mmCIF file of C-alpha atoms in Angstrom:
data_model
loop_
_atom_site.group_PDB
_atom_site.id
_atom_site.type_symbol
_atom_site.label_atom_id
_atom_site.label_comp_id
_atom_site.label_asym_id
_atom_site.label_seq_id
_atom_site.Cartn_x
_atom_site.Cartn_y
_atom_site.Cartn_z
ATOM 1 C CA MET A 1 210.682 -37.396 46.022
ATOM 2 C CA PRO A 2 213.199 -38.110 48.610
ATOM 3 C CA GLN A 3 212.723 -41.062 50.786
ATOM 4 C CA ASN A 4 213.820 -38.911 53.961
ATOM 5 C CA GLU A 5 210.843 -36.460 53.054
ATOM 6 C CA LYS A 6 208.696 -38.907 52.684
ATOM 7 C CA LYS A 7 209.110 -39.581 55.872
ATOM 8 C CA ARG A 8 208.930 -36.742 57.407
ATOM 9 C CA ASN A 9 205.987 -36.113 55.579
ATOM 10 C CA LEU A 10 204.097 -39.206 56.219
ATOM 11 C CA LEU A 11 205.085 -38.800 60.587
ATOM 12 C CA ALA A 12 203.853 -34.697 59.692
ATOM 13 C CA PHE A 13 200.667 -36.746 58.644
ATOM 14 C CA VAL A 14 200.925 -39.098 61.737
ATOM 15 C CA PHE A 15 201.023 -36.404 64.724
ATOM 16 C CA GLU A 16 199.128 -33.883 62.602
ATOM 17 C CA THR A 17 196.352 -36.752 62.821
ATOM 18 C CA ALA A 18 196.499 -38.308 66.336
ATOM 19 C CA GLU A 19 196.118 -34.655 67.645
ATOM 20 C CA PHE A 20 193.195 -34.313 65.850
ATOM 21 C CA LEU A 21 191.596 -36.835 67.313
ATOM 22 C CA THR A 22 192.540 -35.595 70.880
ATOM 23 C CA LYS A 23 190.981 -32.715 70.195
ATOM 24 C CA ILE A 24 188.312 -34.605 69.279
ATOM 25 C CA PHE A 25 187.754 -36.731 72.115
ATOM 26 C CA ALA A 26 188.436 -34.029 74.840
ATOM 27 C CA VAL A 27 185.938 -32.253 72.955
ATOM 28 C CA MET A 28 184.114 -35.188 73.397
ATOM 29 C CA LEU A 29 183.740 -35.793 77.164
ATOM 30 C CA ILE A 30 183.190 -32.603 78.094
ATOM 31 C CA VAL A 31 179.812 -33.025 76.143
ATOM 32 C CA ILE A 32 178.889 -36.206 78.001
ATOM 33 C CA THR A 33 180.513 -35.284 81.419
ATOM 34 C CA PHE A 34 178.959 -31.761 80.901
ATOM 35 C CA PHE A 35 176.014 -31.636 78.151
ATOM 36 C CA CYS A 36 174.377 -34.458 77.695
ATOM 37 C CA ARG A 37 174.875 -38.166 78.562
ATOM 38 C CA GLN A 38 173.970 -41.726 76.931
ATOM 39 C CA VAL A 39 171.841 -43.563 78.331
ATOM 40 C CA THR A 40 169.494 -47.279 77.848
ATOM 41 C CA VAL A 41 166.320 -48.429 78.531
ATOM 42 C CA ASN A 42 165.448 -50.843 81.244
ATOM 43 C CA GLY A 43 162.458 -52.338 81.297
ATOM 44 C CA ASN A 44 158.737 -51.174 79.800
ATOM 45 C CA SER A 45 156.834 -48.736 81.802
ATOM 46 C CA MET A 46 157.444 -46.219 78.703
ATOM 47 C CA ASN A 47 155.944 -49.208 76.059
ATOM 48 C CA ASP A 48 155.054 -47.546 73.298
ATOM 49 C CA THR A 49 157.389 -44.557 73.781
ATOM 50 C CA LEU A 50 160.590 -46.338 74.413
ATOM 51 C CA GLN A 51 161.264 -49.892 74.220
ATOM 52 C CA ASN A 52 163.182 -51.773 76.019
ATOM 53 C CA ASN A 53 167.261 -51.584 75.425
ATOM 54 C CA ASP A 54 166.731 -48.362 73.664
ATOM 55 C CA ARG A 55 168.800 -46.238 73.928
ATOM 56 C CA LEU A 56 168.712 -42.326 74.477
ATOM 57 C CA LEU A 57 170.688 -38.944 74.814
ATOM 58 C CA VAL A 58 169.707 -37.172 77.774
ATOM 59 C CA TRP A 59 170.066 -33.105 77.882
ATOM 60 C CA SER A 60 171.589 -32.030 81.311
ATOM 61 C CA PHE A 61 173.617 -28.973 80.895
ATOM 62 C CA CYS A 62 170.818 -26.032 82.303
ATOM 63 C CA TYR A 63 168.124 -28.379 81.905
ATOM 64 C CA GLU A 64 164.655 -27.172 84.078
ATOM 65 C CA PRO A 65 161.698 -29.832 83.682
ATOM 66 C CA GLN A 66 159.083 -29.341 81.736
ATOM 67 C CA PRO A 67 155.631 -31.502 82.018
ATOM 68 C CA ASN A 68 155.184 -33.747 79.041
ATOM 69 C CA ASP A 69 158.904 -34.155 79.283
ATOM 70 C CA ILE A 70 160.836 -37.908 79.229
ATOM 71 C CA VAL A 71 163.420 -37.411 81.757
ATOM 72 C CA THR A 72 166.380 -39.463 83.780
ATOM 73 C CA ILE A 73 165.649 -39.843 87.524
ATOM 74 C CA THR A 74 168.465 -40.459 89.341
ATOM 75 C CA HIS A 75 165.892 -42.832 91.206
ATOM 76 C CA GLY A 76 162.832 -42.858 93.724
ATOM 77 C CA ALA A 77 161.805 -42.778 97.168
ATOM 78 C CA LYS A 78 162.793 -45.572 98.474
ATOM 79 C CA LEU A 79 164.238 -47.374 94.847
ATOM 80 C CA ASP A 80 168.019 -46.564 93.723
ATOM 81 C CA ASP A 81 168.233 -47.528 89.933
ATOM 82 C CA MET A 82 167.402 -44.473 86.968
ATOM 83 C CA LEU A 83 164.764 -43.940 85.966
ATOM 84 C CA ILE A 84 162.401 -42.454 82.071
ATOM 85 C CA LYS A 85 159.602 -41.333 82.140
ATOM 86 C CA ARG A 86 157.291 -39.004 81.091
ATOM 87 C CA VAL A 87 156.353 -35.266 83.526
ATOM 88 C CA ILE A 88 153.237 -34.732 83.993
ATOM 89 C CA ALA A 89 153.608 -31.720 86.132
ATOM 90 C CA VAL A 90 155.951 -30.108 88.210
ATOM 91 C CA GLY A 91 155.685 -27.750 91.374
ATOM 92 C CA GLY A 92 152.648 -25.660 92.321
ATOM 93 C CA GLN A 93 150.914 -27.361 89.786
ATOM 94 C CA ARG A 94 147.388 -28.801 90.612
ATOM 95 C CA LEU A 95 147.087 -33.267 89.743
ATOM 96 C CA ASP A 96 143.922 -34.575 89.545
ATOM 97 C CA ILE A 97 143.556 -38.068 88.390
ATOM 98 C CA ASP A 98 140.368 -39.705 88.525
ATOM 99 C CA TYR A 99 140.737 -43.709 87.954
ATOM 100 C CA PHE A 100 137.390 -44.262 87.522
ATOM 101 C CA LYS A 101 136.932 -42.247 84.718
ATOM 102 C CA ASN A 102 141.227 -42.589 82.794
ATOM 103 C CA GLU A 103 141.875 -38.587 83.049
ATOM 104 C CA VAL A 104 144.206 -36.891 84.539
ATOM 105 C CA SER A 105 143.629 -33.194 84.620
ATOM 106 C CA VAL A 106 146.833 -30.420 85.689
ATOM 107 C CA ASP A 107 145.114 -26.826 86.514
ATOM 108 C CA GLY A 108 141.772 -27.896 85.680
ATOM 109 C CA VAL A 109 143.065 -28.826 82.579
ATOM 110 C CA LEU A 110 142.447 -31.499 80.759
ATOM 111 C CA LEU A 111 145.645 -33.542 79.387
ATOM 112 C CA HIS A 112 144.844 -34.933 75.985
ATOM 113 C CA GLU A 113 147.089 -38.080 76.038
ATOM 114 C CA ASP A 114 147.508 -39.773 72.928
ATOM 115 C CA TYR A 115 150.970 -41.450 73.932
ATOM 116 C CA ILE A 116 149.829 -43.732 77.609
ATOM 117 C CA LYS A 117 149.241 -47.692 76.563
ATOM 118 C CA GLY A 118 146.286 -48.591 78.489
ATOM 119 C CA ARG A 119 144.977 -47.771 81.647
ATOM 120 C CA THR A 120 145.674 -45.241 84.636
ATOM 121 C CA ILE A 121 144.854 -47.681 86.927
ATOM 122 C CA LYS A 122 144.681 -47.371 91.081
ATOM 123 C CA PRO A 123 148.547 -48.696 91.319
ATOM 124 C CA GLN A 124 149.152 -51.420 93.884
ATOM 125 C CA SER A 125 151.352 -49.762 96.426
ATOM 126 C CA PRO A 126 149.779 -46.998 98.392
ATOM 127 C CA ILE A 127 149.754 -44.412 96.435
ATOM 128 C CA LYS A 128 149.620 -40.407 97.806
ATOM 129 C CA THR A 129 146.733 -38.311 97.189
ATOM 130 C CA THR A 130 145.496 -37.148 93.660
ATOM 131 C CA ASN A 131 143.941 -34.141 93.936
ATOM 132 C CA PHE A 132 146.915 -32.053 95.372
ATOM 133 C CA VAL A 133 149.553 -29.247 94.317
ATOM 134 C CA ILE A 134 153.106 -30.631 93.623
ATOM 135 C CA PRO A 135 155.246 -28.183 95.466
ATOM 136 C CA ASP A 136 157.612 -26.195 94.741
ATOM 137 C CA GLY A 137 161.364 -28.206 93.525
ATOM 138 C CA TYR A 138 159.240 -31.388 92.569
ATOM 139 C CA VAL A 139 157.477 -33.208 89.795
ATOM 140 C CA PHE A 140 154.653 -35.796 89.456
ATOM 141 C CA VAL A 141 155.951 -38.210 86.984
ATOM 142 C CA MET A 142 154.582 -41.516 85.297
ATOM 143 C CA GLY A 143 155.316 -44.120 82.877
ATOM 144 C CA ASP A 144 153.460 -44.490 79.425
ATOM 145 C CA ASN A 145 152.857 -48.026 79.723
ATOM 146 C CA ARG A 146 150.361 -46.796 82.695
ATOM 147 C CA GLU A 147 149.261 -50.097 83.707
ATOM 148 C CA ASN A 148 152.936 -51.637 84.530
ATOM 149 C CA SER A 149 155.111 -48.094 85.050
ATOM 150 C CA THR A 150 156.326 -47.861 89.336
ATOM 151 C CA ASP A 151 155.936 -44.285 89.564
ATOM 152 C CA SER A 152 154.388 -40.739 91.442
ATOM 153 C CA ARG A 153 151.290 -42.683 91.789
ATOM 154 C CA SER A 154 153.602 -45.377 94.589
ATOM 155 C CA VAL A 155 155.055 -44.370 97.489
ATOM 156 C CA LEU A 156 158.690 -46.439 95.655
ATOM 157 C CA VAL A 157 159.380 -43.049 94.627
ATOM 158 C CA ASP A 158 156.733 -40.486 94.968
ATOM 159 C CA ILE A 159 156.524 -37.008 93.954
ATOM 160 C CA VAL A 160 160.223 -36.416 92.929
ATOM 161 C CA PRO A 161 162.463 -33.595 93.864
ATOM 162 C CA VAL A 162 164.222 -31.648 90.737
ATOM 163 C CA GLN A 163 167.447 -32.535 92.116
ATOM 164 C CA ASN A 164 167.169 -36.483 90.789
ATOM 165 C CA ILE A 165 167.017 -35.567 87.167
ATOM 166 C CA MET A 166 169.633 -35.961 85.219
ATOM 167 C CA GLY A 167 167.692 -33.945 81.922
ATOM 168 C CA LYS A 168 165.727 -34.459 79.361
ATOM 169 C CA ALA A 169 165.468 -37.587 77.139
ATOM 170 C CA PHE A 170 165.879 -35.475 73.305
ATOM 171 C CA PHE A 171 166.464 -38.723 70.306
ATOM 172 C CA ARG A 172 166.983 -42.250 70.524
ATOM 173 C CA LEU A 173 170.411 -44.078 69.074
ATOM 174 C CA PHE A 174 169.134 -47.254 68.817
ATOM 175 C CA PRO A 175 167.299 -49.071 67.063
ATOM 176 C CA SER A 176 166.192 -46.074 65.152
ATOM 177 C CA THR A 177 167.771 -42.727 65.106
ATOM 178 C CA GLN A 178 165.084 -40.364 65.846
ATOM 179 C CA PRO A 179 164.050 -37.578 68.338
ATOM 180 C CA LEU A 180 161.558 -37.736 70.731
ATOM 181 C CA GLN A 181 158.813 -35.922 70.867
#
């Protein structure tokens, strides 16, 4: 094969590879911008389900919060930090927290929360009533580590407007790759 033809083939290969990589990058950018994003867990409020510094993929495209989903929230009522919590109840559902029995009920049905760590304790900061209907367009969230979580039980977070929910965490990227429950 002549030297000029080898150079043309190599140059064509380089341009085709660059074009392919550019298209892959563009698709990934679109997916990350509009469909899902990566977040890092900051703190221990979701132990033992999630650990500090776990990296998660969060699905945001056309997401509607459902009970038991692990969600990322842009901020609380009086907190500017992003939060990662579990949805306990959504708009229209009646929530009842019995701190003496360590029980949470939604619409009169006792939740079986095998994922929680510790007891569902009454937070020290002021709280809303523990037996009320979640307004439409809002969700009530709690951390799985109920003894160490600033969540909807606190006025710092309060009930969360649906528009403040970034999306549902669905996959752990690091330290171990696995779908979330």
